[in-house]
PDB file of C-alpha atoms in Angstrom:
ATOM      1  CA  ASN P   1     118.652  97.549  90.816  1.00 64.00           C
ATOM      2  CA  ALA P   2     116.400  95.130  88.953  1.00 77.00           C
ATOM      3  CA  GLY P   3     114.657  93.857  92.128  1.00 94.00           C
ATOM      4  CA  VAL P   4     112.218  91.065  91.213  1.00 97.00           C
ATOM      5  CA  THR P   5     111.914  90.299  87.510  1.00 96.00           C
ATOM      6  CA  GLN P   6     108.899  88.333  86.379  1.00 96.00           C
ATOM      7  CA  THR P   7     108.203  87.052  82.873  1.00 96.00           C
ATOM      8  CA  PRO P   8     106.068  86.947  80.820  1.00 97.00           C
ATOM      9  CA  LYS P   9     103.772  89.913  81.489  1.00 95.00           C
ATOM     10  CA  PHE P  10     100.849  88.443  79.586  1.00 96.00           C
ATOM     11  CA  ARG P  11     100.001  84.970  78.344  1.00 97.00           C
ATOM     12  CA  ILE P  12      97.013  83.182  76.880  1.00 97.00           C
ATOM     13  CA  LEU P  13      96.946  79.405  77.295  1.00 97.00           C
ATOM     14  CA  LYS P  14      94.588  76.815  75.955  1.00 97.00           C
ATOM     15  CA  ILE P  15      93.049  74.318  78.367  1.00 97.00           C
ATOM     16  CA  GLY P  16      95.475  71.482  78.988  1.00 97.00           C
ATOM     17  CA  GLN P  17      98.613  73.377  77.954  1.00 97.00           C
ATOM     18  CA  SER P  18     101.513  73.883  80.335  1.00 97.00           C
ATOM     19  CA  MET P  19     103.799  76.814  80.978  1.00 97.00           C
ATOM     20  CA  THR P  20     106.419  78.157  83.355  1.00 98.00           C
ATOM     21  CA  LEU P  21     106.308  81.621  84.906  1.00 98.00           C
ATOM     22  CA  GLN P  22     109.815  82.855  85.551  1.00 98.00           C
ATOM     23  CA  CYS P  23     110.873  84.845  88.624  1.00 98.00           C
ATOM     24  CA  THR P  24     114.370  86.123  89.394  1.00 98.00           C
ATOM     25  CA  GLN P  25     115.590  88.413  92.178  1.00 97.00           C
ATOM     26  CA  ASP P  26     118.985  90.034  92.549  1.00 96.00           C
ATOM     27  CA  MET P  27     118.758  91.158  96.192  1.00 96.00           C
ATOM     28  CA  ASN P  28     120.062  87.930  97.742  1.00 95.00           C
ATOM     29  CA  HIS P  29     116.717  87.461  99.487  1.00 96.00           C
ATOM     30  CA  ASN P  30     116.196  84.104 101.169  1.00 95.00           C
ATOM     31  CA  TYR P  31     112.397  84.043 100.963  1.00 96.00           C
ATOM     32  CA  MET P  32     110.472  83.929  97.695  1.00 97.00           C
ATOM     33  CA  TYR P  33     106.744  83.640  97.091  1.00 97.00           C
ATOM     34  CA  TRP P  34     104.194  83.072  94.372  1.00 98.00           C
ATOM     35  CA  TYR P  35     100.753  84.635  94.746  1.00 97.00           C
ATOM     36  CA  ARG P  36      97.668  84.766  92.620  1.00 97.00           C
ATOM     37  CA  GLN P  37      95.219  87.655  92.643  1.00 95.00           C
ATOM     38  CA  ASP P  38      91.653  87.122  91.504  1.00 93.00           C
ATOM     39  CA  PRO P  39      89.284  90.065  90.961  1.00 85.00           C
ATOM     40  CA  GLY P  40      87.992  91.467  94.249  1.00 81.00           C
ATOM     41  CA  MET P  41      90.029  89.020  96.296  1.00 85.00           C
ATOM     42  CA  GLY P  42      93.147  89.387  98.365  1.00 86.00           C
ATOM     43  CA  LEU P  43      96.426  87.882  97.279  1.00 92.00           C
ATOM     44  CA  LYS P  44      96.515  84.129  97.839  1.00 94.00           C
ATOM     45  CA  LEU P  45      99.765  82.269  98.460  1.00 95.00           C
ATOM     46  CA  ILE P  46     100.457  79.438  96.039  1.00 97.00           C
ATOM     47  CA  TYR P  47     103.957  78.284  97.054  1.00 97.00           C
ATOM     48  CA  TYR P  48     106.854  79.750  98.929  1.00 97.00           C
ATOM     49  CA  SER P  49     110.514  79.048  99.557  1.00 97.00           C
ATOM     50  CA  VAL P  50     112.706  79.956 102.534  1.00 96.00           C
ATOM     51  CA  GLY P  51     115.947  79.186 100.712  1.00 95.00           C
ATOM     52  CA  ALA P  52     117.522  77.270  97.852  1.00 96.00           C
ATOM     53  CA  GLY P  53     116.331  73.678  97.804  1.00 96.00           C
ATOM     54  CA  ILE P  54     113.407  74.323 100.175  1.00 96.00           C
ATOM     55  CA  THR P  55     109.820  74.864  99.026  1.00 97.00           C
ATOM     56  CA  ASP P  56     106.446  74.546 100.699  1.00 96.00           C
ATOM     57  CA  LYS P  57     102.776  74.767  99.796  1.00 96.00           C
ATOM     58  CA  GLY P  58     100.690  77.842 100.450  1.00 95.00           C
ATOM     59  CA  GLU P  59      96.902  78.209 100.518  1.00 93.00           C
ATOM     60  CA  VAL P  60      96.160  77.303  96.873  1.00 96.00           C
ATOM     61  CA  PRO P  61      98.897  74.947  95.536  1.00 97.00           C
ATOM     62  CA  ASN P  62      96.773  72.584  93.442  1.00 96.00           C
ATOM     63  CA  GLY P  63      97.667  72.642  89.752  1.00 96.00           C
ATOM     64  CA  TYR P  64     101.072  74.260  90.320  1.00 98.00           C
ATOM     65  CA  ASN P  65     104.633  73.185  90.997  1.00 97.00           C
ATOM     66  CA  VAL P  66     107.769  75.076  91.948  1.00 98.00           C
ATOM     67  CA  SER P  67     111.485  74.530  92.327  1.00 96.00           C
ATOM     68  CA  ARG P  68     114.255  76.591  93.933  1.00 97.00           C
ATOM     69  CA  SER P  69     117.620  75.405  92.712  1.00 97.00           C
ATOM     70  CA  THR P  70     119.324  78.786  93.277  1.00 97.00           C
ATOM     71  CA  THR P  71     118.777  81.740  95.617  1.00 97.00           C
ATOM     72  CA  GLU P  72     117.913  83.945  92.644  1.00 97.00           C
ATOM     73  CA  ASP P  73     115.329  81.887  90.735  1.00 98.00           C
ATOM     74  CA  PHE P  74     111.898  80.607  91.707  1.00 98.00           C
ATOM     75  CA  PRO P  75     109.919  79.417  88.666  1.00 98.00           C
ATOM     76  CA  LEU P  76     106.241  78.459  88.864  1.00 98.00           C
ATOM     77  CA  ARG P  77     105.057  75.627  86.665  1.00 98.00           C
ATOM     78  CA  LEU P  78     101.437  75.247  85.546  1.00 96.00           C
ATOM     79  CA  GLU P  79     100.611  71.754  84.353  1.00 90.00           C
ATOM     80  CA  LEU P  80      97.405  71.035  82.437  1.00 94.00           C
ATOM     81  CA  ALA P  81      96.057  74.589  82.543  1.00 96.00           C
ATOM     82  CA  ALA P  82      92.412  75.032  83.543  1.00 97.00           C
ATOM     83  CA  PRO P  83      90.109  78.087  83.273  1.00 96.00           C
ATOM     84  CA  SER P  84      90.194  78.350  87.097  1.00 96.00           C
ATOM     85  CA  GLN P  85      93.866  79.306  86.788  1.00 97.00           C
ATOM     86  CA  THR P  86      92.975  82.501  84.927  1.00 97.00           C
ATOM     87  CA  SER P  87      94.393  85.122  87.263  1.00 97.00           C
ATOM     88  CA  VAL P  88      97.165  87.633  87.822  1.00 96.00           C
ATOM     89  CA  TYR P  89     100.279  86.048  89.290  1.00 97.00           C
ATOM     90  CA  PHE P  90     102.840  87.873  91.403  1.00 97.00           C
ATOM     91  CA  CYS P  91     106.246  86.749  92.508  1.00 98.00           C
ATOM     92  CA  ALA P  92     107.711  88.397  95.605  1.00 97.00           C
ATOM     93  CA  SER P  93     110.799  88.165  97.754  1.00 97.00           C
ATOM     94  CA  SER P  94     111.812  89.094 101.270  1.00 95.00           C
ATOM     95  CA  TYR P  95     115.143  89.032 103.072  1.00 92.00           C
ATOM     96  CA  ALA P  96     113.895  86.844 105.918  1.00 86.00           C
ATOM     97  CA  GLY P  97     110.113  86.511 105.918  1.00 88.00           C
ATOM     98  CA  THR P  98     107.097  88.375 107.151  1.00 87.00           C
ATOM     99  CA  TYR P  99     108.886  90.770 109.530  1.00 86.00           C
ATOM    100  CA  TYR P 100     110.872  92.273 106.657  1.00 88.00           C
ATOM    101  CA  GLY P 101     109.754  94.300 103.664  1.00 90.00           C
ATOM    102  CA  TYR P 102     108.558  92.537 100.546  1.00 94.00           C
ATOM    103  CA  THR P 103     109.535  93.306  96.943  1.00 96.00           C
ATOM    104  CA  PHE P 104     107.062  92.318  94.251  1.00 96.00           C
ATOM    105  CA  GLY P 105     107.461  91.543  90.570  1.00 96.00           C
ATOM    106  CA  SER P 106     105.320  93.376  88.036  1.00 94.00           C
ATOM    107  CA  GLY P 107     102.875  90.498  87.630  1.00 95.00           C
ATOM    108  CA  THR P 108     101.782  88.073  84.919  1.00 96.00           C
ATOM    109  CA  ARG P 109      98.246  88.256  83.563  1.00 96.00           C
ATOM    110  CA  LEU P 110      97.305  84.707  82.540  1.00 97.00           C
ATOM    111  CA  THR P 111      94.154  83.762  80.666  1.00 97.00           C
ATOM    112  CA  VAL P 112      93.218  80.120  80.113  1.00 97.00           C
ATOM    113  CA  VAL P 113      90.693  79.580  77.313  1.00 97.00           C
TER     114      VAL P 113
ATOM    115  CA  LYS M   1      84.805  86.865 108.920  1.00 63.00           C
ATOM    116  CA  ASN M   2      88.113  87.574 107.204  1.00 76.00           C
ATOM    117  CA  GLU M   3      91.192  87.711 109.378  1.00 88.00           C
ATOM    118  CA  VAL M   4      92.071  91.077 107.839  1.00 93.00           C
ATOM    119  CA  GLU M   5      89.344  93.625 107.193  1.00 94.00           C
ATOM    120  CA  GLN M   6      89.843  96.935 105.448  1.00 96.00           C
ATOM    121  CA  SER M   7      87.546  99.938 105.323  1.00 96.00           C
ATOM    122  CA  PRO M   8      86.306 101.577 103.319  1.00 97.00           C
ATOM    123  CA  GLN M   9      86.370  99.309 100.255  1.00 95.00           C
ATOM    124  CA  ASN M  10      86.171 102.299  97.937  1.00 97.00           C
ATOM    125  CA  LEU M  11      87.062 105.906  98.571  1.00 97.00           C
ATOM    126  CA  THR M  12      86.893 108.990  96.397  1.00 97.00           C
ATOM    127  CA  ALA M  13      88.437 112.318  97.325  1.00 97.00           C
ATOM    128  CA  GLN M  14      89.190 115.731  95.933  1.00 97.00           C
ATOM    129  CA  GLU M  15      92.789 116.710  95.489  1.00 98.00           C
ATOM    130  CA  GLY M  16      94.184 118.130  98.717  1.00 97.00           C
ATOM    131  CA  GLU M  17      91.937 116.169 101.074  1.00 98.00           C
ATOM    132  CA  PHE M  18      93.230 114.184 104.044  1.00 98.00           C
ATOM    133  CA  ILE M  19      92.667 110.461 103.511  1.00 98.00           C
ATOM    134  CA  THR M  20      92.340 107.707 106.109  1.00 98.00           C
ATOM    135  CA  ILE M  21      92.217 103.989 105.320  1.00 98.00           C
ATOM    136  CA  ASN M  22      91.630 101.515 108.129  1.00 98.00           C
ATOM    137  CA  CYS M  23      92.748  97.952 108.704  1.00 97.00           C
ATOM    138  CA  SER M  24      91.513  95.662 111.473  1.00 95.00           C
ATOM    139  CA  TYR M  25      92.720  92.148 112.091  1.00 92.00           C
ATOM    140  CA  SER M  26      91.668  89.286 114.305  1.00 88.00           C
ATOM    141  CA  VAL M  27      94.947  87.412 114.757  1.00 79.00           C
ATOM    142  CA  GLY M  28      97.629  88.272 117.248  1.00 76.00           C
ATOM    143  CA  ILE M  29     100.539  89.908 115.464  1.00 79.00           C
ATOM    144  CA  SER M  30     103.500  92.099 116.166  1.00 79.00           C
ATOM    145  CA  ALA M  31     103.826  93.745 112.753  1.00 87.00           C
ATOM    146  CA  LEU M  32     101.747  94.838 109.786  1.00 93.00           C
ATOM    147  CA  HIS M  33     102.436  95.715 106.147  1.00 96.00           C
ATOM    148  CA  TRP M  34     100.893  98.400 103.967  1.00 97.00           C
ATOM    149  CA  LEU M  35     101.169  97.964 100.209  1.00 97.00           C
ATOM    150  CA  GLN M  36     100.145 100.068  97.231  1.00 97.00           C
ATOM    151  CA  GLN M  37      98.911  98.547  93.982  1.00 96.00           C
ATOM    152  CA  HIS M  38      99.085 100.922  91.059  1.00 91.00           C
ATOM    153  CA  PRO M  39      96.370 101.109  88.376  1.00 83.00           C
ATOM    154  CA  GLY M  40      98.794  99.269  86.082  1.00 80.00           C
ATOM    155  CA  GLY M  41      98.883  96.389  88.563  1.00 80.00           C
ATOM    156  CA  GLY M  42     102.338  96.675  90.125  1.00 90.00           C
ATOM    157  CA  ILE M  43     102.596  96.281  93.914  1.00 95.00           C
ATOM    158  CA  VAL M  44     104.916  98.374  96.059  1.00 95.00           C
ATOM    159  CA  SER M  45     105.641  97.926  99.732  1.00 95.00           C
ATOM    160  CA  LEU M  46     104.947 101.189 101.606  1.00 96.00           C
ATOM    161  CA  PHE M  47     105.510 100.348 105.259  1.00 93.00           C
ATOM    162  CA  MET M  48     106.195  97.519 107.634  1.00 93.00           C
ATOM    163  CA  LEU M  49     105.516  98.635 111.182  1.00 91.00           C
ATOM    164  CA  SER M  50     105.311  96.986 114.563  1.00 89.00           C
ATOM    165  CA  SER M  51     104.428  99.896 116.833  1.00 89.00           C
ATOM    166  CA  GLY M  52     103.537 103.578 116.892  1.00 92.00           C
ATOM    167  CA  LYS M  53     103.847 105.512 113.698  1.00 96.00           C
ATOM    168  CA  LYS M  54     105.920 105.665 110.516  1.00 96.00           C
ATOM    169  CA  LYS M  55     106.034 108.515 108.021  1.00 96.00           C
ATOM    170  CA  HIS M  56     107.263 108.666 104.451  1.00 94.00           C
ATOM    171  CA  GLY M  57     106.569 111.850 102.566  1.00 96.00           C
ATOM    172  CA  ARG M  58     102.807 112.474 102.669  1.00 97.00           C
ATOM    173  CA  LEU M  59     102.057 108.955 103.899  1.00 97.00           C
ATOM    174  CA  ILE M  60     101.686 108.145 107.585  1.00 98.00           C
ATOM    175  CA  ALA M  61     100.959 104.695 109.008  1.00 98.00           C
ATOM    176  CA  THR M  62      99.942 104.032 112.587  1.00 97.00           C
ATOM    177  CA  ILE M  63      99.331 100.821 114.456  1.00 95.00           C
ATOM    178  CA  ASN M  64      97.740  99.898 117.782  1.00 92.00           C
ATOM    179  CA  ILE M  65      98.714  96.310 118.536  1.00 88.00           C
ATOM    180  CA  GLN M  66      96.409  96.043 121.564  1.00 87.00           C
ATOM    181  CA  GLU M  67      93.357  97.201 119.589  1.00 90.00           C
ATOM    182  CA  LYS M  68      94.425  95.175 116.497  1.00 91.00           C
ATOM    183  CA  HIS M  69      94.016  98.201 114.264  1.00 94.00           C
ATOM    184  CA  SER M  70      96.144 100.154 111.823  1.00 96.00           C
ATOM    185  CA  SER M  71      95.485 103.259 109.762  1.00 98.00           C
ATOM    186  CA  LEU M  72      97.120 104.655 106.657  1.00 98.00           C
ATOM    187  CA  HIS M  73      96.822 108.404 106.225  1.00 98.00           C
ATOM    188  CA  ILE M  74      97.579 110.450 103.145  1.00 98.00           C
ATOM    189  CA  THR M  75      97.986 114.174 103.639  1.00 97.00           C
ATOM    190  CA  ALA M  76      97.351 116.672 100.804  1.00 97.00           C
ATOM    191  CA  SER M  77      96.126 113.912  98.498  1.00 97.00           C
ATOM    192  CA  HIS M  78      96.978 114.064  94.805  1.00 97.00           C
ATOM    193  CA  PRO M  79      95.567 112.255  91.755  1.00 96.00           C
ATOM    194  CA  ARG M  80      98.777 110.227  91.540  1.00 95.00           C
ATOM    195  CA  ASP M  81      97.814 108.691  94.919  1.00 96.00           C
ATOM    196  CA  SER M  82      94.962 106.891  93.146  1.00 97.00           C
ATOM    197  CA  ALA M  83      95.621 103.201  93.725  1.00 97.00           C
ATOM    198  CA  VAL M  84      94.517 100.200  95.741  1.00 96.00           C
ATOM    199  CA  TYR M  85      95.957 100.166  99.262  1.00 98.00           C
ATOM    200  CA  ILE M  86      96.386  96.759 100.863  1.00 97.00           C
ATOM    201  CA  CYS M  87      97.213  95.817 104.426  1.00 96.00           C
ATOM    202  CA  ALA M  88      98.705  92.459 105.318  1.00 95.00           C
ATOM    203  CA  VAL M  89      99.536  90.709 108.581  1.00 94.00           C
ATOM    204  CA  PRO M  90     101.971  87.883 109.250  1.00 91.00           C
ATOM    205  CA  ARG M  91     100.846  84.375 109.989  1.00 87.00           C
ATOM    206  CA  GLY M  92     104.070  83.195 111.506  1.00 85.00           C
ATOM    207  CA  THR M  93     107.356  84.070 109.876  1.00 83.00           C
ATOM    208  CA  ASP M  94     106.572  82.552 106.493  1.00 85.00           C
ATOM    209  CA  LYS M  95     103.208  83.857 105.301  1.00 89.00           C
ATOM    210  CA  LEU M  96     101.253  87.080 105.002  1.00 91.00           C
ATOM    211  CA  ILE M  97      97.459  87.307 105.128  1.00 91.00           C
ATOM    212  CA  PHE M  98      96.205  90.075 102.864  1.00 93.00           C
ATOM    213  CA  GLY M  99      93.154  92.283 103.054  1.00 93.00           C
ATOM    214  CA  THR M 100      91.108  92.775  99.898  1.00 92.00           C
ATOM    215  CA  GLY M 101      92.236  96.367  99.546  1.00 94.00           C
ATOM    216  CA  THR M 102      90.811  99.884  99.535  1.00 97.00           C
ATOM    217  CA  ARG M 103      90.422 101.477  96.114  1.00 96.00           C
ATOM    218  CA  LEU M 104      91.230 105.187  96.311  1.00 97.00           C
ATOM    219  CA  GLN M 105      90.455 107.665  93.542  1.00 97.00           C
ATOM    220  CA  VAL M 106      91.610 111.248  93.924  1.00 97.00           C
ATOM    221  CA  PHE M 107      90.116 113.754  91.510  1.00 97.00           C
ATOM    222  CA  PRO M 108      91.691 117.093  90.539  1.00 96.00           C
TER     223      PRO M 108
END
């Protein structure tokens, strides 16, 4: 089982560039999430989706956009990258939300210079 | 005050020791997650529990909903248990609130 596949693993962006972090799951999970993890801080929710065609903002959505056209895919778009977006990004999925187990991707380490 | 507090923040142990990591939370919940983040960065879900105790191998998680407290125990610790252990509580059905983690190092 692939679980949650996240690409790329590492990326360096220049200020003002844009990029898309890809996330795909093969477990037919309804819920998908994007988190960022800054040093010494807990995971912060950026955006989440409870099913195809439905997305909603989390705690720190500014500077990001998402779409969920299929159950499997939940890409995260960074527009006009800023140094404050330097972080480690994790995609995760769950069958039906917080009362079910979560499966995490391997993470993307993003540096904006 | 954070909604989810973990203690200790850092923990070192000798191989074979019994480890306890604590998680306290201020919100009313009916379930709690324990996660493990490996030194390489990957995150694995260990337990999701809503009452009593769960056991998987050398890992045991307990929760007391009334006291808003959970513990993660590791018996006969091993260097491969070295990781960051994170607890998380639901805020509704859509979102988890995460603690900042307990960094465990087990030395041979």
